[in-house]
């Protein structure tokens, strides 16, 4: 995995570049390990847990199995674990059972409420957490939630890493995600081999909350730009232009974006099979707007985009792909 976008600021702030990470691993192997340290992940020795087998969790856990890791999974709706069981996963009855069976447990859950329930509920993560174990939460949540989960894990003696991802269903299937991490550096280093299986880049951004904030900023930009693209497609149509011509013009110019290319056909055809569910995009805009309030940053464009996604939810597009924002700007 390459580690991209290493600015001097990020390096100073603790960004783990490829060579820096290797050097650090060498230094760690010479130092005496602390009792709380999580051993570096390796297939054949590390037992991995995975909580939340939705669109993203399924693809990520499947890649860990393919890489030779022993993986124990749990999902609130147990049926979704069946395919992974066929691929070789063990299926547990609760998050606590997964953590008890695992050295490092990852979670890919829908929202702050789900993450708190799974981490702190009865039979939750904290109930089985112990020194020498780690919890890597890759869900998209706000910084306050990440800090609450971190506190519960650390109080039980475990290490915590937030690691929300940039990249959707396709990159998850292809092992091409980008991890935006913060928290316990030792766990970041120990889990680097797992992140390398699932992703193409990772950023260590500092304290818990930095990863959550980075992810919310990225998704705020993404949600706003797709809403703007939808308005452009609709305006083109209403003034008699071919929408496919607009797609081609944008593709060749300075505002070209892989996301526009990826979503154009669905938006023109009005069919939105879910890769990134619209309800999650709206959740991310809601959390980004709350972050804006917290730091007193006006976000008028994101606020307007959020209203479109809220309307799309109200009109029944929650579980459709977020490109279904097109449906509520369309005047037909
Ligand atoms: N899809 C994407 O492109 C991307 C998504 N993300 C983020 O990843 C996370 C997961 O996304 P995705 O896989 O698409 O979503 P899904 O809706 O497919 O999966 C959500 C998962 O959360 C579980 N869940 C929801 N509520 C609870 C609860 N109260 N207790 C326990 N488990 C719960 C669901 O369980 P059940 O099956 O029982 O409902 C399911 O396993 C979200 O935070 C999303 O914002 C990040 C990057 C890309
Ligand atoms: O949170 C979802 C991100 C989707 C993407 O980065 O393509």
mmCIF file of C-alpha atoms and ligand atoms in Angstrom:
data_model
loop_
_atom_site.group_PDB
_atom_site.id
_atom_site.type_symbol
_atom_site.label_atom_id
_atom_site.label_comp_id
_atom_site.label_asym_id
_atom_site.label_seq_id
_atom_site.Cartn_x
_atom_site.Cartn_y
_atom_site.Cartn_z
ATOM 1 C CA UNK A 1 0.000 0.000 0.000
ATOM 2 C CA UNK A 2 1.358 3.388 -0.863
ATOM 3 C CA UNK A 3 0.803 6.179 1.581
ATOM 4 C CA UNK A 4 -0.256 9.163 -0.422
ATOM 5 C CA UNK A 5 -0.456 12.898 0.058
ATOM 6 C CA UNK A 6 2.255 13.165 2.677
ATOM 7 C CA UNK A 7 2.508 16.884 3.316
ATOM 8 C CA UNK A 8 5.263 18.183 5.623
ATOM 9 C CA UNK A 9 2.491 19.180 8.055
ATOM 10 C CA UNK A 10 1.090 15.660 8.183
ATOM 11 C CA UNK A 11 4.543 14.150 8.601
ATOM 12 C CA UNK A 12 5.180 16.406 11.580
ATOM 13 C CA UNK A 13 1.712 15.646 12.909
ATOM 14 C CA UNK A 14 2.391 11.928 12.916
ATOM 15 C CA UNK A 15 1.584 10.791 9.380
ATOM 16 C CA UNK A 16 2.951 7.323 8.841
ATOM 17 C CA UNK A 17 4.685 7.368 5.478
ATOM 18 C CA UNK A 18 5.774 4.008 4.041
ATOM 19 C CA UNK A 19 9.419 4.230 4.988
ATOM 20 C CA UNK A 20 8.687 5.946 8.293
ATOM 21 C CA UNK A 21 6.319 3.122 9.271
ATOM 22 C CA UNK A 22 8.907 0.458 8.453
ATOM 23 C CA UNK A 23 11.549 2.292 10.526
ATOM 24 C CA UNK A 24 9.160 2.583 13.409
ATOM 25 C CA UNK A 25 8.376 -1.136 13.256
ATOM 26 C CA UNK A 26 12.099 -1.906 13.461
ATOM 27 C CA UNK A 27 12.524 0.361 16.464
ATOM 28 C CA UNK A 28 9.491 -1.212 18.149
ATOM 29 C CA UNK A 29 10.784 -4.718 17.615
ATOM 30 C CA UNK A 30 13.974 -3.772 19.488
ATOM 31 C CA UNK A 31 12.134 -2.050 22.345
ATOM 32 C CA UNK A 32 10.409 -3.947 25.152
ATOM 33 C CA UNK A 33 6.731 -4.276 24.285
ATOM 34 C CA UNK A 34 4.290 -2.778 26.797
ATOM 35 C CA UNK A 35 1.700 -5.129 28.323
ATOM 36 C CA UNK A 36 -1.013 -3.223 26.465
ATOM 37 C CA UNK A 37 0.702 -3.498 23.053
ATOM 38 C CA UNK A 38 -1.156 -5.296 20.294
ATOM 39 C CA UNK A 39 1.193 -7.614 18.338
ATOM 40 C CA UNK A 40 1.658 -6.667 14.645
ATOM 41 C CA UNK A 41 -0.982 -8.361 12.497
ATOM 42 C CA UNK A 42 0.060 -11.308 10.349
ATOM 43 C CA UNK A 43 -1.956 -14.035 8.603
ATOM 44 C CA UNK A 44 -1.683 -17.300 10.504
ATOM 45 C CA UNK A 45 -1.119 -15.682 13.891
ATOM 46 C CA UNK A 46 -3.524 -12.748 14.249
ATOM 47 C CA UNK A 47 -7.180 -13.442 14.923
ATOM 48 C CA UNK A 48 -9.333 -10.704 13.394
ATOM 49 C CA UNK A 49 -12.894 -9.766 14.358
ATOM 50 C CA UNK A 50 -15.349 -7.905 12.127
ATOM 51 C CA UNK A 51 -18.595 -6.281 13.319
ATOM 52 C CA UNK A 52 -21.146 -4.972 10.826
ATOM 53 C CA UNK A 53 -21.532 -6.977 7.626
ATOM 54 C CA UNK A 54 -23.245 -4.388 5.453
ATOM 55 C CA UNK A 55 -22.220 -3.221 1.964
ATOM 56 C CA UNK A 56 -18.726 -2.192 3.093
ATOM 57 C CA UNK A 57 -18.183 -4.658 5.939
ATOM 58 C CA UNK A 58 -18.872 -7.655 3.722
ATOM 59 C CA UNK A 59 -16.274 -6.652 1.115
ATOM 60 C CA UNK A 60 -13.641 -5.732 3.709
ATOM 61 C CA UNK A 61 -14.041 -8.917 5.768
ATOM 62 C CA UNK A 62 -14.014 -10.997 2.597
ATOM 63 C CA UNK A 63 -10.649 -9.489 1.583
ATOM 64 C CA UNK A 64 -9.182 -10.277 5.024
ATOM 65 C CA UNK A 65 -10.273 -13.913 4.615
ATOM 66 C CA UNK A 66 -8.743 -14.034 1.126
ATOM 67 C CA UNK A 67 -5.479 -12.690 2.594
ATOM 68 C CA UNK A 68 -5.339 -15.696 4.922
ATOM 69 C CA UNK A 69 -6.562 -14.154 8.184
ATOM 70 C CA UNK A 70 -8.729 -16.096 10.608
ATOM 71 C CA UNK A 71 -11.838 -13.886 10.846
ATOM 72 C CA UNK A 72 -14.758 -14.008 13.289
ATOM 73 C CA UNK A 73 -17.794 -11.941 12.282
ATOM 74 C CA UNK A 74 -21.005 -10.635 13.839
ATOM 75 C CA UNK A 75 -23.940 -8.749 12.357
ATOM 76 C CA UNK A 76 -27.133 -7.567 14.044
ATOM 77 C CA UNK A 77 -29.113 -9.369 11.331
ATOM 78 C CA UNK A 78 -27.319 -12.743 11.392
ATOM 79 C CA UNK A 79 -28.368 -13.761 7.850
ATOM 80 C CA UNK A 80 -25.847 -11.332 6.355
ATOM 81 C CA UNK A 81 -23.001 -13.469 7.801
ATOM 82 C CA UNK A 82 -23.946 -16.553 5.776
ATOM 83 C CA UNK A 83 -21.823 -15.806 2.676
ATOM 84 C CA UNK A 84 -18.771 -15.003 4.803
ATOM 85 C CA UNK A 85 -19.259 -18.271 6.701
ATOM 86 C CA UNK A 86 -19.135 -20.031 3.345
ATOM 87 C CA UNK A 87 -15.879 -18.175 2.637
ATOM 88 C CA UNK A 88 -14.400 -19.470 5.922
ATOM 89 C CA UNK A 89 -15.397 -16.964 8.615
ATOM 90 C CA UNK A 90 -16.464 -18.007 12.094
ATOM 91 C CA UNK A 91 -19.810 -16.463 13.087
ATOM 92 C CA UNK A 92 -20.256 -15.212 16.673
ATOM 93 C CA UNK A 93 -23.450 -14.477 18.590
ATOM 94 C CA UNK A 94 -22.465 -11.061 19.955
ATOM 95 C CA UNK A 95 -19.827 -8.302 19.616
ATOM 96 C CA UNK A 96 -18.368 -9.429 22.974
ATOM 97 C CA UNK A 97 -17.887 -12.964 21.604
ATOM 98 C CA UNK A 98 -16.061 -11.549 18.592
ATOM 99 C CA UNK A 99 -13.744 -9.443 20.762
ATOM 100 C CA UNK A 100 -13.072 -12.401 23.082
ATOM 101 C CA UNK A 101 -12.017 -14.491 20.069
ATOM 102 C CA UNK A 102 -9.929 -11.778 18.375
ATOM 103 C CA UNK A 103 -6.680 -9.827 18.749
ATOM 104 C CA UNK A 104 -7.897 -6.924 16.619
ATOM 105 C CA UNK A 105 -11.602 -6.254 16.027
ATOM 106 C CA UNK A 106 -12.833 -3.942 13.271
ATOM 107 C CA UNK A 107 -16.307 -2.403 13.057
ATOM 108 C CA UNK A 108 -18.136 -0.987 10.022
ATOM 109 C CA UNK A 109 -21.474 0.255 11.369
ATOM 110 C CA UNK A 110 -24.037 2.694 10.051
ATOM 111 C CA UNK A 111 -23.977 5.695 12.379
ATOM 112 C CA UNK A 112 -23.097 7.089 15.846
ATOM 113 C CA UNK A 113 -26.036 5.331 17.538
ATOM 114 C CA UNK A 114 -25.001 1.931 16.136
ATOM 115 C CA UNK A 115 -21.344 2.450 17.078
ATOM 116 C CA UNK A 116 -22.200 3.374 20.662
ATOM 117 C CA UNK A 117 -24.685 0.511 21.047
ATOM 118 C CA UNK A 118 -22.200 -2.065 19.729
ATOM 119 C CA UNK A 119 -19.261 -0.700 21.741
ATOM 120 C CA UNK A 120 -20.925 -0.058 25.081
ATOM 121 C CA UNK A 121 -24.099 -2.182 25.163
ATOM 122 C CA UNK A 122 -24.471 -5.394 27.144
ATOM 123 C CA UNK A 123 -22.508 -8.094 25.281
ATOM 124 C CA UNK A 124 -20.802 -5.215 23.520
ATOM 125 C CA UNK A 125 -17.162 -4.617 22.624
ATOM 126 C CA UNK A 126 -16.106 -3.110 25.964
ATOM 127 C CA UNK A 127 -17.460 -6.114 27.875
ATOM 128 C CA UNK A 128 -14.736 -8.369 26.413
ATOM 129 C CA UNK A 129 -11.976 -5.839 25.747
ATOM 130 C CA UNK A 130 -8.675 -6.457 27.545
ATOM 131 C CA UNK A 131 -5.005 -5.389 27.492
ATOM 132 C CA UNK A 132 -3.256 -6.676 24.334
ATOM 133 C CA UNK A 133 -6.414 -6.331 22.224
ATOM 134 C CA UNK A 134 -7.330 -3.523 19.817
ATOM 135 C CA UNK A 135 -10.523 -2.025 18.378
ATOM 136 C CA UNK A 136 -10.437 -0.332 14.972
ATOM 137 C CA UNK A 137 -13.684 1.472 14.162
ATOM 138 C CA UNK A 138 -13.899 2.176 10.427
ATOM 139 C CA UNK A 139 -17.477 3.531 10.527
ATOM 140 C CA UNK A 140 -18.195 7.174 9.649
ATOM 141 C CA UNK A 141 -19.169 8.991 12.849
ATOM 142 C CA UNK A 142 -18.543 12.349 14.540
ATOM 143 C CA UNK A 143 -15.510 13.031 16.748
ATOM 144 C CA UNK A 144 -17.551 13.021 19.983
ATOM 145 C CA UNK A 145 -18.802 9.491 19.260
ATOM 146 C CA UNK A 146 -15.286 8.302 18.403
ATOM 147 C CA UNK A 147 -14.034 9.723 21.708
ATOM 148 C CA UNK A 148 -16.829 7.988 23.666
ATOM 149 C CA UNK A 149 -16.035 4.639 22.053
ATOM 150 C CA UNK A 150 -12.295 5.208 22.620
ATOM 151 C CA UNK A 151 -12.923 5.917 26.312
ATOM 152 C CA UNK A 152 -14.932 2.697 26.748
ATOM 153 C CA UNK A 153 -12.287 0.587 24.993
ATOM 154 C CA UNK A 154 -9.377 2.187 26.844
ATOM 155 C CA UNK A 155 -11.133 1.893 30.225
ATOM 156 C CA UNK A 156 -11.215 -1.871 29.625
ATOM 157 C CA UNK A 157 -7.461 -1.895 28.877
ATOM 158 C CA UNK A 158 -7.640 -2.088 25.068
ATOM 159 C CA UNK A 159 -6.217 0.179 22.372
ATOM 160 C CA UNK A 160 -8.438 2.219 20.045
ATOM 161 C CA UNK A 161 -8.061 3.488 16.494
ATOM 162 C CA UNK A 162 -10.677 5.396 14.491
ATOM 163 C CA UNK A 163 -10.162 4.645 10.805
ATOM 164 C CA UNK A 164 -13.077 5.859 8.642
ATOM 165 C CA UNK A 165 -12.585 5.222 4.946
ATOM 166 C CA UNK A 166 -12.737 7.164 1.730
ATOM 167 C CA UNK A 167 -13.890 4.947 -1.147
ATOM 168 C CA UNK A 168 -17.113 3.065 -1.710
ATOM 169 C CA UNK A 169 -18.312 -0.463 -2.529
ATOM 170 C CA UNK A 170 -16.022 -0.902 -5.579
ATOM 171 C CA UNK A 171 -12.805 0.205 -3.829
ATOM 172 C CA UNK A 172 -13.800 -1.928 -0.797
ATOM 173 C CA UNK A 173 -14.109 -4.980 -3.072
ATOM 174 C CA UNK A 174 -10.808 -4.160 -4.792
ATOM 175 C CA UNK A 175 -8.862 -3.419 -1.578
ATOM 176 C CA UNK A 176 -8.425 0.210 -2.645
ATOM 177 C CA UNK A 177 -9.805 2.159 0.318
ATOM 178 C CA UNK A 178 -8.127 5.169 1.949
ATOM 179 C CA UNK A 179 -7.995 5.075 5.768
ATOM 180 C CA UNK A 180 -8.209 8.309 7.777
ATOM 181 C CA UNK A 181 -6.992 7.316 11.218
ATOM 182 C CA UNK A 182 -6.502 8.753 14.682
ATOM 183 C CA UNK A 183 -5.957 7.369 18.168
ATOM 184 C CA UNK A 184 -3.451 4.896 19.569
ATOM 185 C CA UNK A 185 -0.377 4.945 17.353
ATOM 186 C CA UNK A 186 0.773 1.485 18.486
ATOM 187 C CA UNK A 187 -2.519 0.004 17.257
ATOM 188 C CA UNK A 188 -2.147 1.891 13.957
ATOM 189 C CA UNK A 189 1.205 0.212 13.457
ATOM 190 C CA UNK A 190 -0.019 -3.203 14.599
ATOM 191 C CA UNK A 191 -3.029 -3.084 12.293
ATOM 192 C CA UNK A 192 -1.139 -1.658 9.266
ATOM 193 C CA UNK A 193 -0.973 -5.101 7.558
ATOM 194 C CA UNK A 194 -4.787 -5.340 7.796
ATOM 195 C CA UNK A 195 -5.230 -1.842 6.384
ATOM 196 C CA UNK A 196 -2.852 -2.796 3.570
ATOM 197 C CA UNK A 197 -5.109 -5.733 2.628
ATOM 198 C CA UNK A 198 -8.199 -3.504 2.518
ATOM 199 C CA UNK A 199 -6.772 -0.249 1.207
ATOM 200 C CA UNK A 200 -4.315 1.612 -0.961
ATOM 201 C CA UNK A 201 -3.393 4.418 1.452
ATOM 202 C CA UNK A 202 -3.629 5.390 5.076
ATOM 203 C CA UNK A 203 -3.173 8.614 6.995
ATOM 204 C CA UNK A 204 -2.418 8.798 10.717
ATOM 205 C CA UNK A 205 -3.825 12.210 11.612
ATOM 206 C CA UNK A 206 -3.254 12.370 15.393
ATOM 207 C CA UNK A 207 -5.658 12.212 18.319
ATOM 208 C CA UNK A 208 -9.065 10.503 18.233
ATOM 209 C CA UNK A 209 -11.468 12.820 16.393
ATOM 210 C CA UNK A 210 -9.026 13.959 13.696
ATOM 211 C CA UNK A 211 -9.953 11.004 11.455
ATOM 212 C CA UNK A 212 -13.686 11.569 12.002
ATOM 213 C CA UNK A 213 -13.362 15.269 11.218
ATOM 214 C CA UNK A 214 -11.316 14.615 8.056
ATOM 215 C CA UNK A 215 -13.890 12.072 6.859
ATOM 216 C CA UNK A 216 -16.795 14.477 7.477
ATOM 217 C CA UNK A 217 -15.052 17.281 5.578
ATOM 218 C CA UNK A 218 -14.411 14.955 2.613
ATOM 219 C CA UNK A 219 -18.007 13.701 2.542
ATOM 220 C CA UNK A 220 -19.396 17.202 2.927
ATOM 221 C CA UNK A 221 -17.540 18.209 -0.250
ATOM 222 C CA UNK A 222 -18.600 14.999 -2.005
ATOM 223 C CA UNK A 223 -22.301 15.328 -1.127
ATOM 224 C CA UNK A 224 -22.368 18.995 -2.142
ATOM 225 C CA UNK A 225 -20.649 18.356 -5.459
ATOM 226 C CA UNK A 226 -22.947 15.490 -6.413
ATOM 227 C CA UNK A 227 -25.991 17.631 -5.617
ATOM 228 C CA UNK A 228 -24.538 20.349 -7.842
ATOM 229 C CA UNK A 229 -23.906 17.782 -10.609
ATOM 230 C CA UNK A 230 -27.548 16.694 -10.347
ATOM 231 C CA UNK A 231 -28.707 20.303 -10.745
ATOM 232 C CA UNK A 232 -26.404 20.713 -13.749
ATOM 233 C CA UNK A 233 -27.752 17.574 -15.419
ATOM 234 C CA UNK A 234 -31.311 18.747 -14.863
ATOM 235 C CA UNK A 235 -30.632 22.286 -16.094
ATOM 236 C CA UNK A 236 -28.976 20.892 -19.236
ATOM 237 C CA UNK A 237 -32.037 18.769 -19.919
ATOM 238 C CA UNK A 238 -34.501 21.586 -19.290
ATOM 239 C CA UNK A 239 -32.727 23.868 -21.769
ATOM 240 C CA UNK A 240 -32.672 21.253 -24.491
ATOM 241 C CA UNK A 241 -29.092 19.995 -24.189
ATOM 242 C CA UNK A 242 -28.124 16.325 -24.207
ATOM 243 C CA UNK A 243 -27.180 15.278 -20.682
ATOM 244 C CA UNK A 244 -24.618 12.873 -22.155
ATOM 245 C CA UNK A 245 -22.934 15.858 -23.876
ATOM 246 C CA UNK A 246 -22.661 17.639 -20.524
ATOM 247 C CA UNK A 247 -21.072 14.509 -19.034
ATOM 248 C CA UNK A 248 -18.491 14.447 -21.854
ATOM 249 C CA UNK A 249 -17.737 18.182 -21.612
ATOM 250 C CA UNK A 250 -17.180 17.972 -17.842
ATOM 251 C CA UNK A 251 -15.096 14.833 -18.244
ATOM 252 C CA UNK A 252 -12.602 16.684 -20.493
ATOM 253 C CA UNK A 253 -12.305 19.852 -18.409
ATOM 254 C CA UNK A 254 -10.867 21.092 -15.155
ATOM 255 C CA UNK A 255 -13.830 19.960 -13.017
ATOM 256 C CA UNK A 256 -13.593 16.329 -14.201
ATOM 257 C CA UNK A 257 -14.108 13.914 -11.315
ATOM 258 C CA UNK A 258 -14.125 10.114 -11.086
ATOM 259 C CA UNK A 259 -17.282 10.463 -8.976
ATOM 260 C CA UNK A 260 -19.120 12.301 -11.784
ATOM 261 C CA UNK A 261 -18.082 9.594 -14.252
ATOM 262 C CA UNK A 262 -19.122 6.830 -11.876
ATOM 263 C CA UNK A 263 -22.602 8.228 -11.200
ATOM 264 C CA UNK A 264 -23.524 9.838 -14.563
ATOM 265 C CA UNK A 265 -25.298 6.869 -16.115
ATOM 266 C CA UNK A 266 -27.406 6.119 -13.034
ATOM 267 C CA UNK A 267 -28.376 9.765 -12.726
ATOM 268 C CA UNK A 268 -29.382 10.060 -16.386
ATOM 269 C CA UNK A 269 -31.289 6.765 -16.324
ATOM 270 C CA UNK A 270 -32.896 7.413 -12.916
ATOM 271 C CA UNK A 271 -31.836 4.037 -11.485
ATOM 272 C CA UNK A 272 -29.836 4.080 -8.250
ATOM 273 C CA UNK A 273 -28.501 0.673 -7.096
ATOM 274 C CA UNK A 274 -26.853 1.357 -3.713
ATOM 275 C CA UNK A 275 -23.074 1.601 -3.375
ATOM 276 C CA UNK A 276 -23.174 4.429 -0.834
ATOM 277 C CA UNK A 277 -26.698 4.591 0.643
ATOM 278 C CA UNK A 278 -28.244 8.054 0.525
ATOM 279 C CA UNK A 279 -29.229 7.879 4.218
ATOM 280 C CA UNK A 280 -25.507 7.654 5.090
ATOM 281 C CA UNK A 281 -24.607 10.628 2.879
ATOM 282 C CA UNK A 282 -27.311 12.688 4.585
ATOM 283 C CA UNK A 283 -26.031 11.534 8.000
ATOM 284 C CA UNK A 284 -22.541 12.721 7.022
ATOM 285 C CA UNK A 285 -23.834 16.132 5.897
ATOM 286 C CA UNK A 286 -25.784 16.430 9.163
ATOM 287 C CA UNK A 287 -22.636 15.626 11.174
ATOM 288 C CA UNK A 288 -20.489 17.982 9.055
ATOM 289 C CA UNK A 289 -22.974 20.817 9.638
ATOM 290 C CA UNK A 290 -22.833 20.134 13.390
ATOM 291 C CA UNK A 291 -19.034 20.291 13.160
ATOM 292 C CA UNK A 292 -19.372 23.635 11.379
ATOM 293 C CA UNK A 293 -21.565 24.904 14.236
ATOM 294 C CA UNK A 294 -19.008 23.705 16.767
ATOM 295 C CA UNK A 295 -16.159 25.673 15.180
ATOM 296 C CA UNK A 296 -18.418 28.572 14.068
ATOM 297 C CA UNK A 297 -17.764 27.974 10.351
ATOM 298 C CA UNK A 298 -20.685 28.970 8.082
ATOM 299 C CA UNK A 299 -21.489 26.198 5.572
ATOM 300 C CA UNK A 300 -24.293 27.558 3.362
ATOM 301 C CA UNK A 301 -23.647 25.277 0.373
ATOM 302 C CA UNK A 302 -23.505 22.123 2.494
ATOM 303 C CA UNK A 303 -26.671 23.221 4.316
ATOM 304 C CA UNK A 304 -28.505 23.603 0.994
ATOM 305 C CA UNK A 305 -27.255 20.205 -0.211
ATOM 306 C CA UNK A 306 -28.346 18.634 3.076
ATOM 307 C CA UNK A 307 -31.906 19.857 2.450
ATOM 308 C CA UNK A 308 -31.924 18.023 -0.895
ATOM 309 C CA UNK A 309 -30.743 14.765 0.694
ATOM 310 C CA UNK A 310 -33.328 15.182 3.487
ATOM 311 C CA UNK A 311 -36.037 15.591 0.864
ATOM 312 C CA UNK A 312 -34.770 12.498 -0.958
ATOM 313 C CA UNK A 313 -34.992 10.530 2.307
ATOM 314 C CA UNK A 314 -38.524 11.786 2.850
ATOM 315 C CA UNK A 315 -39.423 10.657 -0.664
ATOM 316 C CA UNK A 316 -38.256 7.093 -0.014
ATOM 317 C CA UNK A 317 -34.661 7.110 -1.348
ATOM 318 C CA UNK A 318 -32.883 6.353 1.976
ATOM 319 C CA UNK A 319 -31.604 2.953 0.858
ATOM 320 C CA UNK A 320 -30.915 3.965 -2.749
ATOM 321 C CA UNK A 321 -27.469 5.171 -3.788
ATOM 322 C CA UNK A 322 -26.763 8.795 -2.873
ATOM 323 C CA UNK A 323 -26.866 9.643 -6.598
ATOM 324 C CA UNK A 324 -30.664 9.457 -6.089
ATOM 325 C CA UNK A 325 -30.377 13.104 -5.028
ATOM 326 C CA UNK A 326 -31.049 13.470 -8.787
ATOM 327 C CA UNK A 327 -34.621 12.344 -8.189
ATOM 328 C CA UNK A 328 -35.437 15.421 -6.109
ATOM 329 C CA UNK A 329 -33.887 17.989 -8.431
ATOM 330 C CA UNK A 330 -35.597 16.474 -11.453
ATOM 331 C CA UNK A 331 -38.631 18.512 -12.459
ATOM 332 C CA UNK A 332 -40.236 15.742 -14.586
HETATM 333 N N1 LIG B 1 -21.207 2.373 1.352
HETATM 334 C C1 LIG B 1 -20.219 3.232 1.167
HETATM 335 O O1 LIG B 1 -19.883 3.612 0.016
HETATM 336 C C2 LIG B 1 -19.455 3.772 2.312
HETATM 337 C C3 LIG B 1 -19.945 3.779 3.600
HETATM 338 N N2 LIG B 1 -19.202 4.332 4.607
HETATM 339 C C4 LIG B 1 -19.693 4.331 5.978
HETATM 340 O O2 LIG B 1 -19.564 2.990 6.440
HETATM 341 C C5 LIG B 1 -20.608 2.674 7.343
HETATM 342 C C6 LIG B 1 -21.353 1.453 6.834
HETATM 343 O O3 LIG B 1 -21.795 1.723 5.535
HETATM 344 P P1 LIG B 1 -22.473 0.603 4.608
HETATM 345 O O4 LIG B 1 -21.761 -0.677 4.744
HETATM 346 O O5 LIG B 1 -22.623 1.233 3.288
HETATM 347 O O6 LIG B 1 -23.895 0.525 5.294
HETATM 348 P P2 LIG B 1 -24.983 -0.633 5.416
HETATM 349 O O7 LIG B 1 -26.244 0.111 5.659
HETATM 350 O O8 LIG B 1 -24.888 -1.569 4.274
HETATM 351 O O9 LIG B 1 -24.530 -1.406 6.737
HETATM 352 C C7 LIG B 1 -24.717 -0.855 8.003
HETATM 353 C C8 LIG B 1 -24.326 -1.847 9.056
HETATM 354 O O10 LIG B 1 -24.587 -1.297 10.361
HETATM 355 C C9 LIG B 1 -25.375 -2.237 11.100
HETATM 356 N N3 LIG B 1 -26.203 -1.561 12.092
HETATM 357 C C10 LIG B 1 -27.042 -0.506 11.895
HETATM 358 N N4 LIG B 1 -27.616 -0.136 13.053
HETATM 359 C C11 LIG B 1 -27.154 -0.978 14.004
HETATM 360 C C12 LIG B 1 -27.355 -1.101 15.405
HETATM 361 N N5 LIG B 1 -28.168 -0.262 16.077
HETATM 362 N N6 LIG B 1 -26.707 -2.082 16.061
HETATM 363 C C13 LIG B 1 -25.882 -2.923 15.400
HETATM 364 N N7 LIG B 1 -25.626 -2.865 14.084
HETATM 365 C C14 LIG B 1 -26.254 -1.887 13.387
HETATM 366 C C15 LIG B 1 -26.189 -2.953 10.056
HETATM 367 O O11 LIG B 1 -26.727 -4.147 10.588
HETATM 368 P P3 LIG B 1 -28.056 -4.809 9.943
HETATM 369 O O12 LIG B 1 -27.587 -5.578 8.756
HETATM 370 O O13 LIG B 1 -28.607 -5.652 11.030
HETATM 371 O O14 LIG B 1 -28.969 -3.668 9.578
HETATM 372 C C16 LIG B 1 -25.122 -3.163 8.992
HETATM 373 O O15 LIG B 1 -24.258 -4.214 9.326
HETATM 374 C C17 LIG B 1 -21.452 3.940 7.462
HETATM 375 O O16 LIG B 1 -20.972 4.683 8.559
HETATM 376 C C18 LIG B 1 -21.149 4.685 6.170
HETATM 377 O O17 LIG B 1 -21.350 6.070 6.287
HETATM 378 C C19 LIG B 1 -17.945 4.836 4.396
HETATM 379 C C20 LIG B 1 -17.409 4.824 3.161
HETATM 380 C C21 LIG B 1 -18.130 4.345 2.015
HETATM 381 O O1 LIG B 2 -18.522 7.562 2.761
HETATM 382 C C1 LIG B 2 -18.610 7.227 1.569
HETATM 383 C C2 LIG B 2 -17.556 7.574 0.638
HETATM 384 C C3 LIG B 2 -17.856 7.149 -0.762
HETATM 385 C C4 LIG B 2 -16.639 7.417 -1.622
HETATM 386 O O2 LIG B 2 -15.608 7.915 -1.128
HETATM 387 O O3 LIG B 2 -16.716 7.077 -2.816
#
